[in-house]
Short mmCIF file of C-alpha atoms and ligand atoms in Angstrom, two decimals:
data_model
loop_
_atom_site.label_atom_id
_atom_site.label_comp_id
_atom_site.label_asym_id
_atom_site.label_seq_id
_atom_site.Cartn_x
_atom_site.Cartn_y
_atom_site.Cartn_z
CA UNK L 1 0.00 0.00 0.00
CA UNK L 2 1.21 3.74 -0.35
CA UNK L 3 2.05 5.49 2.24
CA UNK L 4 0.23 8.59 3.35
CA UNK L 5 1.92 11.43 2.40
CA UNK L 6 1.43 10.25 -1.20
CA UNK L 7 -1.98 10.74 -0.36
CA UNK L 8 -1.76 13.74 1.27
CA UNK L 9 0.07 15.19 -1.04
CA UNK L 10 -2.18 14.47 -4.15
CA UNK L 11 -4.77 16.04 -2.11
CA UNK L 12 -3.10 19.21 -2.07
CA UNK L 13 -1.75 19.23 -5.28
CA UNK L 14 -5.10 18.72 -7.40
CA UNK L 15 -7.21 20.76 -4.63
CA UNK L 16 -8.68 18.07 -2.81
CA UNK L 17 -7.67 19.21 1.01
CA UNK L 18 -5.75 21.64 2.22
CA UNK L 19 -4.21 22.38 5.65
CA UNK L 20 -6.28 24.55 7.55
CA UNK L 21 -5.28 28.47 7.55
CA UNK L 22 -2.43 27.13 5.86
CA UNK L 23 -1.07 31.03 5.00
CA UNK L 24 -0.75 31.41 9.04
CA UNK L 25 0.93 28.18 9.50
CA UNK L 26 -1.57 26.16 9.90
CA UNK L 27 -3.96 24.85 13.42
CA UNK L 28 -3.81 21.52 14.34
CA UNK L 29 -6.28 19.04 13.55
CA UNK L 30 -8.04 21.12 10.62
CA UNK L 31 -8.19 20.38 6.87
CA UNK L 32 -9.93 22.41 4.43
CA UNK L 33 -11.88 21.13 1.52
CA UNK L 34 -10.75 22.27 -2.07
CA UNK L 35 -12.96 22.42 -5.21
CA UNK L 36 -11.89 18.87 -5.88
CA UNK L 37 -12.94 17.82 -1.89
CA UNK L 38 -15.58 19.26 -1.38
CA UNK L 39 -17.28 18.18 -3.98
CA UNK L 40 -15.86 14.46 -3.69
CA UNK L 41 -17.78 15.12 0.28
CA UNK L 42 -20.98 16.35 -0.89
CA UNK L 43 -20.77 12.93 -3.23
CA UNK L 44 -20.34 10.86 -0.90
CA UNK L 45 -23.26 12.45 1.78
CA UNK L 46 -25.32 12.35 -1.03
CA UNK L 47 -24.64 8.71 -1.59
CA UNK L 48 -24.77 7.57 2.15
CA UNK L 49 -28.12 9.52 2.81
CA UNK L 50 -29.73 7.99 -0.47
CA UNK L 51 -28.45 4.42 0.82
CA UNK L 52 -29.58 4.65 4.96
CA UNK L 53 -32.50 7.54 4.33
CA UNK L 54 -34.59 7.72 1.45
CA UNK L 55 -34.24 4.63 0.79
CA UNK L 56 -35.92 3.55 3.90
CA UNK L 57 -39.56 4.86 4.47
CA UNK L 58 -39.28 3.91 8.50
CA UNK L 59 -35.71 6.36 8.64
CA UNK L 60 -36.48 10.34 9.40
CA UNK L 61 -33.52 12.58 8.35
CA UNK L 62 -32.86 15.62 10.88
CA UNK L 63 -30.13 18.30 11.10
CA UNK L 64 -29.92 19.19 14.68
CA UNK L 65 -28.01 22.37 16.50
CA UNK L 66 -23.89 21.87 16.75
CA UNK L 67 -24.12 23.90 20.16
CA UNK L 68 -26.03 22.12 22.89
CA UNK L 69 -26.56 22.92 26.64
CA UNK L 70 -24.07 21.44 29.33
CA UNK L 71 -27.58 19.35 30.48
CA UNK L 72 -27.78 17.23 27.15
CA UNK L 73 -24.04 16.12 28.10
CA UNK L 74 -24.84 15.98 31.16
CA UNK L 75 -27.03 13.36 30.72
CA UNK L 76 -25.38 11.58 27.61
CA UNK L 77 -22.21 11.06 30.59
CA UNK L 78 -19.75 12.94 28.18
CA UNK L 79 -19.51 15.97 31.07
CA UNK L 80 -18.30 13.11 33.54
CA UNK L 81 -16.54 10.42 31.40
CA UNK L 82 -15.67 11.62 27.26
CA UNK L 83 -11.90 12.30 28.40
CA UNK L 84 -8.81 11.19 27.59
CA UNK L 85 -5.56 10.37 29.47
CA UNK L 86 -2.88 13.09 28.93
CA UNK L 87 0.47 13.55 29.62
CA UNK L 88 2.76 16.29 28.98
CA UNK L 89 6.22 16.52 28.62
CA UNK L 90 7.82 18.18 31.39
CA UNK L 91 10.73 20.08 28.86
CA UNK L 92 9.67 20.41 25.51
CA UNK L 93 5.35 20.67 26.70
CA UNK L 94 4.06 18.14 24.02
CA UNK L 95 1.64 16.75 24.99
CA UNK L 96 0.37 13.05 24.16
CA UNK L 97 -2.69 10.84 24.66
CA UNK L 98 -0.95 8.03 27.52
CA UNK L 99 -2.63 5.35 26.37
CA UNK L 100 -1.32 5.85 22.46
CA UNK L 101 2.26 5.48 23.88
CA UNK L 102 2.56 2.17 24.65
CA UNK L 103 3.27 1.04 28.12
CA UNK L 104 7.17 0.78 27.85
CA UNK L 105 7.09 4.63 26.90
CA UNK L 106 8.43 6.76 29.89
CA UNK L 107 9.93 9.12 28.43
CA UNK L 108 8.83 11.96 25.88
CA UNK L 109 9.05 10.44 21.91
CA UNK L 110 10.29 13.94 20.75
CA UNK L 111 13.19 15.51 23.22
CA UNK L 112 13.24 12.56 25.58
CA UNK L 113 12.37 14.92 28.23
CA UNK L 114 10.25 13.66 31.49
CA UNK L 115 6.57 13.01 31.19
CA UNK L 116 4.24 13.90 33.81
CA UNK L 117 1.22 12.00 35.52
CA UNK L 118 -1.44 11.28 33.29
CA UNK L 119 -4.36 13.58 33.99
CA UNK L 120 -8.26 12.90 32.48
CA UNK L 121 -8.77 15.67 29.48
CA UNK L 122 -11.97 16.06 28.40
CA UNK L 123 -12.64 16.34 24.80
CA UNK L 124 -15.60 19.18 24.57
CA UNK L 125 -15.18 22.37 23.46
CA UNK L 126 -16.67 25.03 25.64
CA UNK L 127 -18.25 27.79 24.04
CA UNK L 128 -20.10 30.25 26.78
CA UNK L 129 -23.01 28.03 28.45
CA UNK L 130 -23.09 26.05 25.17
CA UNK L 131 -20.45 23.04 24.09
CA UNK L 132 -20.04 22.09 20.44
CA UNK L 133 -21.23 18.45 20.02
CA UNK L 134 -18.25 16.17 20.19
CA UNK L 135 -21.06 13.76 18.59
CA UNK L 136 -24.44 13.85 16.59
CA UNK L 137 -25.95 10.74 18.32
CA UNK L 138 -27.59 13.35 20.93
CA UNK L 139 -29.49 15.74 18.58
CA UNK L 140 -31.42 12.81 17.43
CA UNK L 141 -32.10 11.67 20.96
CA UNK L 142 -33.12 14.91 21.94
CA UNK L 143 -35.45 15.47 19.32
CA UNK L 144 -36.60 11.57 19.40
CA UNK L 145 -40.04 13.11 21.00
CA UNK L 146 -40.79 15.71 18.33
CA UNK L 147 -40.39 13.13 15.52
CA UNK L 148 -42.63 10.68 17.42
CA UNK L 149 -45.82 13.61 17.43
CA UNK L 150 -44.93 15.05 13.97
CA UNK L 151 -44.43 11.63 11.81
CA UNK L 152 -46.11 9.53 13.86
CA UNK L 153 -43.90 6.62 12.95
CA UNK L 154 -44.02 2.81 14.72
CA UNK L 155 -41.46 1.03 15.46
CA UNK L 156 -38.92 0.00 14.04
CA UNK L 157 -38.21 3.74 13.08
CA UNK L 158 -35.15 5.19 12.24
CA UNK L 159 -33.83 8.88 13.15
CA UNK L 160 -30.58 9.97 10.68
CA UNK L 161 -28.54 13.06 10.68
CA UNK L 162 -25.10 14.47 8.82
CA UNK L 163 -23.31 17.26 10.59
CA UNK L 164 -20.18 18.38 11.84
CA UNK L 165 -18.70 17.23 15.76
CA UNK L 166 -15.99 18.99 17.46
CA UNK L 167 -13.32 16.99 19.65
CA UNK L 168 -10.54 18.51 21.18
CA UNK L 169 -8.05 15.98 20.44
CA UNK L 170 -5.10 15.63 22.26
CA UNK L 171 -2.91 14.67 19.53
CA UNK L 172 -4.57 15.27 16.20
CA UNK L 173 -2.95 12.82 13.48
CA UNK L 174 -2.59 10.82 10.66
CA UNK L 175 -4.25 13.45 8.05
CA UNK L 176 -8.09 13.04 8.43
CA UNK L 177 -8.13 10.23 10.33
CA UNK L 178 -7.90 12.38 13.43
CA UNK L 179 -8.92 16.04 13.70
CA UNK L 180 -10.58 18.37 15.97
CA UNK L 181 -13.74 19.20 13.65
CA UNK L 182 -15.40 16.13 11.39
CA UNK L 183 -18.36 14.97 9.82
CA UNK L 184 -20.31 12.13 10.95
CA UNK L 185 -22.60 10.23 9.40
CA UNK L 186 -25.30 8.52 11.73
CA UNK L 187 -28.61 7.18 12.63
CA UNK L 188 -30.48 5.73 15.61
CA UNK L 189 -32.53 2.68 14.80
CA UNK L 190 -35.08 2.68 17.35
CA UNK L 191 -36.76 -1.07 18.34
CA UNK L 192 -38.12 -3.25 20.47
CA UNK L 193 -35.56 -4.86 22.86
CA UNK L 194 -36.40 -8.64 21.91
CA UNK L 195 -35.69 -7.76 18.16
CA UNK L 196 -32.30 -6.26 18.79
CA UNK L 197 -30.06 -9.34 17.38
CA UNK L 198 -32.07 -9.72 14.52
CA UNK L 199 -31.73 -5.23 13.51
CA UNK L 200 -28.12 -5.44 14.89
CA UNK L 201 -27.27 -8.11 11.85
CA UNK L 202 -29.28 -6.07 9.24
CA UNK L 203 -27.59 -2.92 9.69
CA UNK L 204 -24.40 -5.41 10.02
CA UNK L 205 -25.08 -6.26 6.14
CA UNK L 206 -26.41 -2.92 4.98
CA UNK L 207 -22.51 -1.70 6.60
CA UNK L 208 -20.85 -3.77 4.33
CA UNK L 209 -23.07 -3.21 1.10
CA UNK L 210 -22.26 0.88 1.96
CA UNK L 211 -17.96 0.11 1.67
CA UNK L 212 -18.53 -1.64 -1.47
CA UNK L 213 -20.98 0.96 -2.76
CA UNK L 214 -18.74 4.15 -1.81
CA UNK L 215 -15.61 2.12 -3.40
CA UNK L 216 -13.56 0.83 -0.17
CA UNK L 217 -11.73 -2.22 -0.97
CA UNK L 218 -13.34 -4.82 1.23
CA UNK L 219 -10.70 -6.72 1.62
CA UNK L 220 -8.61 -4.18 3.45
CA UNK L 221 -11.65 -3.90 6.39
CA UNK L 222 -12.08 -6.09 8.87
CA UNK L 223 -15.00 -6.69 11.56
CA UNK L 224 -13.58 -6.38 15.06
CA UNK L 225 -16.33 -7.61 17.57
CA UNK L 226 -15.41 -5.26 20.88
CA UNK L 227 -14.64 -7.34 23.84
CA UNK L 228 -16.65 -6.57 26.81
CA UNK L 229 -14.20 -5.01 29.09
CA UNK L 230 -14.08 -2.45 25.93
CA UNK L 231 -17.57 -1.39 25.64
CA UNK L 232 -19.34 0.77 27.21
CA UNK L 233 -21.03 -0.78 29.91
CA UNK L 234 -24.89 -0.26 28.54
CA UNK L 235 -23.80 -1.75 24.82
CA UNK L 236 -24.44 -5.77 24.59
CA UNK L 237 -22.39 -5.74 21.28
CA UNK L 238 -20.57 -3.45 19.16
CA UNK L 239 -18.32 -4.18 15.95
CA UNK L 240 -15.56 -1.88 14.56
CA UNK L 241 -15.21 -2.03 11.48
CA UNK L 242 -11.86 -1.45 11.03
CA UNK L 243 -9.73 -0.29 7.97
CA UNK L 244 -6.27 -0.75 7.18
CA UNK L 245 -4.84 2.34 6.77
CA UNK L 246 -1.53 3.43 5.83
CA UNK L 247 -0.46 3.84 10.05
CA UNK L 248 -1.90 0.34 10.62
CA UNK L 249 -5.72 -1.07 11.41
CA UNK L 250 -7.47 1.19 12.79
CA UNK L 251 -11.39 1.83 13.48
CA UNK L 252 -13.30 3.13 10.15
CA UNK L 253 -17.04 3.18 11.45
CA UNK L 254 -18.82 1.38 14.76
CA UNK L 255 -21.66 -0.52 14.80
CA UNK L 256 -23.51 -0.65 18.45
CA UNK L 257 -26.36 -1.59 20.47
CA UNK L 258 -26.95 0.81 22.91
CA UNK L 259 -29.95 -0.52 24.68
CA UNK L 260 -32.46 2.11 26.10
CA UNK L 261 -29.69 3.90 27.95
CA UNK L 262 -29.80 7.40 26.22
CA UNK L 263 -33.69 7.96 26.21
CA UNK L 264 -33.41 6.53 29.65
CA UNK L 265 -31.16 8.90 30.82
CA UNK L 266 -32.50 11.95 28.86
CA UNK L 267 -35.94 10.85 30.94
CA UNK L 268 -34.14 11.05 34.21
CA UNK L 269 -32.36 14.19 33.64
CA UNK L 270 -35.39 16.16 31.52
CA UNK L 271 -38.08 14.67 33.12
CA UNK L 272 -39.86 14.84 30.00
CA UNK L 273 -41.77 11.37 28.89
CA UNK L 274 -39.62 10.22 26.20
CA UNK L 275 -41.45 6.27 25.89
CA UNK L 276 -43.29 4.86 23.06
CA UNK L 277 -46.75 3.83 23.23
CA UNK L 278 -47.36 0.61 21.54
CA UNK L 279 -49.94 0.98 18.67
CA UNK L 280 -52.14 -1.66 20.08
CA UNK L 281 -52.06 -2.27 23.78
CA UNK L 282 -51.57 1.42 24.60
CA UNK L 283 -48.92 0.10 26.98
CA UNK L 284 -45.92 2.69 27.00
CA UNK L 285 -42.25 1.84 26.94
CA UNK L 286 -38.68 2.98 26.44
CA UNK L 287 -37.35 1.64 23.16
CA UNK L 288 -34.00 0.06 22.40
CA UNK L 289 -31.39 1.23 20.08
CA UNK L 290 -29.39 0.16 17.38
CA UNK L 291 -26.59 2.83 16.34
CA UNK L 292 -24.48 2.71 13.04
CA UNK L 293 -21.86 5.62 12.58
CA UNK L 294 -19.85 6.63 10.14
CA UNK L 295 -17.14 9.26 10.00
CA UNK L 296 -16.80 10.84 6.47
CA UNK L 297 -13.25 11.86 7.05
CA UNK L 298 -12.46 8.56 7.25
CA UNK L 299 -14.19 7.46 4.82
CA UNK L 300 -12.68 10.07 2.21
CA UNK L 301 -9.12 8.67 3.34
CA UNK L 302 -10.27 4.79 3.20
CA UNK L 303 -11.85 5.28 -0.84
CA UNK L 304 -8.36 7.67 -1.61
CA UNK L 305 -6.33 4.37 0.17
CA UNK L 306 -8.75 2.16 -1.64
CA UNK L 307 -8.48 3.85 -5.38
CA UNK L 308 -5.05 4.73 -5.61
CA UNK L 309 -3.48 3.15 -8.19
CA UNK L 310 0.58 3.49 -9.85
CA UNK L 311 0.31 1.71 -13.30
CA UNK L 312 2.10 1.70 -16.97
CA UNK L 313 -0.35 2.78 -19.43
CA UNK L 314 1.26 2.99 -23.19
CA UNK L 315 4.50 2.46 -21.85
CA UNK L 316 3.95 5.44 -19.16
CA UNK L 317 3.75 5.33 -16.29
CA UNK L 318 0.87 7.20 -14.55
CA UNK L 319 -1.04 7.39 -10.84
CA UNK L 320 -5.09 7.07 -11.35
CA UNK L 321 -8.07 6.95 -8.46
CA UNK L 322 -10.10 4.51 -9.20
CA UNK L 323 -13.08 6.20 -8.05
CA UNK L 324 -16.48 5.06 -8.36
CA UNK L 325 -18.20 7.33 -10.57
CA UNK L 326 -20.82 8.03 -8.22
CA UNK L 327 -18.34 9.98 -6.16
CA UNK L 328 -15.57 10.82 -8.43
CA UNK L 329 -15.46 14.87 -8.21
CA UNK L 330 -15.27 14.88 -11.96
CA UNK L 331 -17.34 12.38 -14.78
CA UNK L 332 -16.41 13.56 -17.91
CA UNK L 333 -13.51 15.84 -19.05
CA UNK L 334 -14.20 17.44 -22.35
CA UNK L 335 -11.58 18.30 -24.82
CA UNK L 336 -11.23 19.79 -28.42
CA UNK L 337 -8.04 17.67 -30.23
CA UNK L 338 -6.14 20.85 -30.49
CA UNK L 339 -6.58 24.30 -28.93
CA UNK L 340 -6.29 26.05 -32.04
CA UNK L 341 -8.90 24.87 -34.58
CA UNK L 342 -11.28 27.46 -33.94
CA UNK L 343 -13.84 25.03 -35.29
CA UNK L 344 -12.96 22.15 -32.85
CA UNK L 345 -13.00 24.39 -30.20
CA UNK L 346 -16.56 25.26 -31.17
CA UNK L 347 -17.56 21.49 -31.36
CA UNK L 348 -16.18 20.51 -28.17
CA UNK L 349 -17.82 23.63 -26.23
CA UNK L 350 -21.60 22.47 -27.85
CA UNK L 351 -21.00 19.07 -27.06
CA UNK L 352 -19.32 20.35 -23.56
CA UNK L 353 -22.95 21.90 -23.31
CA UNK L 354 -24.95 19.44 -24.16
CA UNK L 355 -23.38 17.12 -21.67
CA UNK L 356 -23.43 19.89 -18.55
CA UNK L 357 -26.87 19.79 -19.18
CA UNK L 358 -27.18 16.66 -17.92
CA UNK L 359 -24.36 16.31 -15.92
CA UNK L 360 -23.08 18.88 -14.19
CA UNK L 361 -19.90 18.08 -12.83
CA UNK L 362 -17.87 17.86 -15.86
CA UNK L 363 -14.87 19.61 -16.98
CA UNK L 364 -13.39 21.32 -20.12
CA UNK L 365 -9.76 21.32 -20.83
CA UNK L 366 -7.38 22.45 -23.91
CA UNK L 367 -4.53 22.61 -22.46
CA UNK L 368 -1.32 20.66 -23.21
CA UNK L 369 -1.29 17.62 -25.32
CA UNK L 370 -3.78 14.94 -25.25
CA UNK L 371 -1.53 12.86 -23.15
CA UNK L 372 -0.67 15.28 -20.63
CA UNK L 373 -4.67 16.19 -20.48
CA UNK L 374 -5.73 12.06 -20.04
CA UNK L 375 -2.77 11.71 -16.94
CA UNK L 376 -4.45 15.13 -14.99
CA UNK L 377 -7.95 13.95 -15.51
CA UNK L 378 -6.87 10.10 -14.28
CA UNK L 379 -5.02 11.64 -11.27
CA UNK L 380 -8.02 13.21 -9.98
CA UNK L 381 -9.92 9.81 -10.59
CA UNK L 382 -12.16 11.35 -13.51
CA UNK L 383 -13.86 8.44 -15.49
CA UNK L 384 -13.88 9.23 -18.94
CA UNK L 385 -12.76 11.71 -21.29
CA UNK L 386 -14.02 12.82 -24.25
CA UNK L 387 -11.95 14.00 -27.27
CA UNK L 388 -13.24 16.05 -30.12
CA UNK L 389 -11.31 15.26 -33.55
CA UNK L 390 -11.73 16.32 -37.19
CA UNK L 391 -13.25 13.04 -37.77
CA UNK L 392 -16.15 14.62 -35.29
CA UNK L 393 -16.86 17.62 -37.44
CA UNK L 394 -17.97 14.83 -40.38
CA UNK L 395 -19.43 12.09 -38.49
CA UNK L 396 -20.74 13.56 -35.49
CA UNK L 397 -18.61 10.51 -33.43
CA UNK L 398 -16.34 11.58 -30.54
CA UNK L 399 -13.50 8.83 -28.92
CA UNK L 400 -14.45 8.32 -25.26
CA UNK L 401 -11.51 6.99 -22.92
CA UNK L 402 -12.03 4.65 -19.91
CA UNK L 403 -10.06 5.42 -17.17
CA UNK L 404 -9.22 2.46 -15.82
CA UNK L 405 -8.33 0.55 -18.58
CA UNK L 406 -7.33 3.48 -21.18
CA UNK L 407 -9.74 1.69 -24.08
CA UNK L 408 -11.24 3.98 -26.39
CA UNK L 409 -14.74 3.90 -28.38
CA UNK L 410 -15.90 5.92 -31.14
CA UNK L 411 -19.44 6.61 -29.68
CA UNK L 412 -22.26 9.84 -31.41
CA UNK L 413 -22.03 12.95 -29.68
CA UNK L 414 -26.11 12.84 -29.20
CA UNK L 415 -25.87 9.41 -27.42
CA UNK L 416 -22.93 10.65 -25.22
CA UNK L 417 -25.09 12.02 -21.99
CA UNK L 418 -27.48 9.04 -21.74
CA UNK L 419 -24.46 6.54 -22.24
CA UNK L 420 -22.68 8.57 -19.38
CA UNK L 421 -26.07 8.66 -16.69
CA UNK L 422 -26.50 4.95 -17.53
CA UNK L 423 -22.70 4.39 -16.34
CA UNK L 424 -23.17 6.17 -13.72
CA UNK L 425 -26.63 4.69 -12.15
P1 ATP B 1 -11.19 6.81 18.95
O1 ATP B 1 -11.17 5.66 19.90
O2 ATP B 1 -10.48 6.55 17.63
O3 ATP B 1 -10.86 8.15 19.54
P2 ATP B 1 -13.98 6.72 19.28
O4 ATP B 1 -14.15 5.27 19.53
O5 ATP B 1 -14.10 7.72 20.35
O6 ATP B 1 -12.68 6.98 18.43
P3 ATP B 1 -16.53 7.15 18.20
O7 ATP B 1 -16.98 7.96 19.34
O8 ATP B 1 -17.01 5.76 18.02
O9 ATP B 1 -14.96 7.12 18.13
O10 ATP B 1 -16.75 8.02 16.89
C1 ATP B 1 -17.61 7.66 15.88
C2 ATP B 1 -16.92 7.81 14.53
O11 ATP B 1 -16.44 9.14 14.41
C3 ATP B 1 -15.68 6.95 14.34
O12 ATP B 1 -16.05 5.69 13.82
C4 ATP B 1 -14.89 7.76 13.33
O13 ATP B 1 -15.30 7.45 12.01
C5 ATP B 1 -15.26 9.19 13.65
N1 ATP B 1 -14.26 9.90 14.45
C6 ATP B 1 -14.14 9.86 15.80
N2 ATP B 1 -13.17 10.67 16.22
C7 ATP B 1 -12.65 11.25 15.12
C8 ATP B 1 -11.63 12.21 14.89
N3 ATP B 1 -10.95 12.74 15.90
N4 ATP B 1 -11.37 12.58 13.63
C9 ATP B 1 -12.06 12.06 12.61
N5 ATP B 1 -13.04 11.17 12.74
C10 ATP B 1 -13.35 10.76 13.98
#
């Protein structure tokens, strides 16, 4: 596998991510989305919310407040317990998350300086009365009531959200795999506690279907069921699902059932009736929940690990993503043969046209030689490109180039949008 930094810096290269405030040298554990990034982000939301939402009649999307009051975490246990060990080096003051060292570690890993005791660091941010959400998981809890009197749903019923969480990390790392501000991607599957095994294994499946849909290789993840001692002590079962990244296996997205803990403990601490009242015997209850997340940093950095490729392609070499078109930031890249035949030009900008109609993430390009145009559009994982020729302005045919295996057609310019939308559904 490559290592990161080829990753990291392809990203910045073809305006994928950025450091953040990069001109004032940088804050740790920030990235900033380019025109290549973001767009490759709103993809893959788009993709994830068509899979777990609307796809699913019984599954309610929400987009709940990033600041919430000290109560909700009071009562989620993140004031008391969403901490980390930290130690700090006595000399040089970096500081480092104990139980990352390794217990052999005494000493500090960058000026061999002395560390002190561990102390418990907790992780929110503090803004006035308010903390940023260090997860989403609680706006849907929270709101779990006003879904139940506006939809009216039964169970099993679903509440999903997308949204940014805020963690003050002690030692942000490893590119997007951890950072202070993230995406997650996450819903609460509400049901009754003697069908728990039977959701737990469905949302198991529908997991794995999402990493081969969004384009991780599947062979690189790997379930890891968390031993008891690990979980928290409400969760019967949870599975990692972990990823091998280029810094070794590491946790991708979780999988857990949390029992009726949180609604329990938002009842206790709001005093507001938060149970369900069965359709049929009237008799109320506290439902139990299933909870699959999914971080979308990590999943950007799993699909780059996944669709990174180094290959010879007419005796040159060349790097391509193998992105699934469905995400790929780019579809098509348009170009006229040569950049001065006024009359090519003209071609390639109507068909261009035609196709952005359709389509609209597509690019134009008549820069540099054909060659040099294919290797920038395969670098940024762009599927096919489409050349205009003088054999166009007769027949009306344009060559289209696969990326992944360089093969060429000769396909008609009016059939080259439907062709392309059937690819990519
Ligand atoms: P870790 O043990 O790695 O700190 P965690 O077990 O606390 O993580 P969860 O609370 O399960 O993580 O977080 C849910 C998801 O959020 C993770 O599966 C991951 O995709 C994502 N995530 C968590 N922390 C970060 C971070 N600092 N940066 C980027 N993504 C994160």
């Amino acid at each position: 596998m490559m290592n990161l930094d080829t990753i990291v810096g392809l990203c910045k290269r073809r305006g994928f991510i950025f450091p953040g405030s990069e001109i004032y040298g940088g804050l740790a554990g920030t990235w900033d989305f380019g025109p290549l990034g973001a767009e490759m982000a709103h993809n893959i939301k788009e993709l994830w919310w068509g899979h777990f939402v609307r796809s699913h009649e019984e599954i309610y999307g929400l987009s709940s407040s990033v600041l919430m009051p000290e109560k909700v975490w009071d009562a989620s246990g993140h004031l008391e317990s969403f901490a980390d060990p930290l130690v700090e080096c006595k000399k040089c003051k970096h500081r480092f998350r104990r139980d990352q060292l390794g217990n052999s570690v005494t000493k500090c890993p960058e000026c061999k300086g002395e560390l002190s005791e561990p102390r418990q660091f907790n992780l929110m941010f503090k803004i006035g009365e308010a903390h940023l959400r260090p997860e989403i998981a609680q706006g849907m809890f929270v709101n779990f009531k006003n879904i139940l009197d506006t939809m009216r749903p039964n169970l099993p019923f679903g509440i999903a959200q997308i949204g940014k969480a805020f963690r003050n990390e002690i030692a942000p790392r490893d590119f997007l795999f951890r950072v202070r501000e993230f995406d997650l991607m996450e819903f609460e599957y509400f049901i009754r506690e003697t069908e728990w095994e039977k959701n737990f294994e469905r949302w198991r499946t529908e997991t794995w279907a999402w990493i081969e849909k969004v384009g991780i290789d599947k062979k690189l993840v790997h379930e890891l069921e968390v031993p008891e001692e690990d979980r928290a002590h409400y969760s019967k079962r949870t599975i990692d699902f972990e990823f091998d990244f280029p810094f070794g296996k590491k946790e991708l997205y979780g999988l857990a059932y949390r029992g009726d803990y949180d609604l329990s403990r938002h009842i206790e601490h709001s005093g507001v009736d938060l149970r369900y009242a069965d359709p049929e015997s009237g008799k109320k209850f506290i439902p139990h929940v299933i909870e699959p997340t999914f971080g979308l940093g990590r999943t950007i950095l799993a699909v780059l690990c996944s669709s990174y490729r180094e290959d010879e392609l007419g005796g040159e070499k060349r790097i391509y993503l193998a992105l699934k078109p469905s995400i790929a930031p780019v579809k098509v890249a348009v170009f006229p043969l040569l950049k001065n035949k006024p009359d090519l030009v003209a071609k390639a900008k109507e068909i261009y046209g035609q196709i952005k109609n359709k389509i609209q993430s597509i690019a134009f390009d008549d820069n540099g030689n054909i060659g040099k145009r294919y290797r920038r559009q395969d670098e940024i994982g762009t599927p096919w490109c489409v050349t205009i020729d003088f054999q166009t302005l007769e027949d009306g045919k344009v060559t289209v180039r696969d990326r992944d295996s360089g093969e060429q057609e000769r396909i008609n310019s009016k059939e080259l949008s439907d062709y392309f939308i059937k690819e990519l559904n």
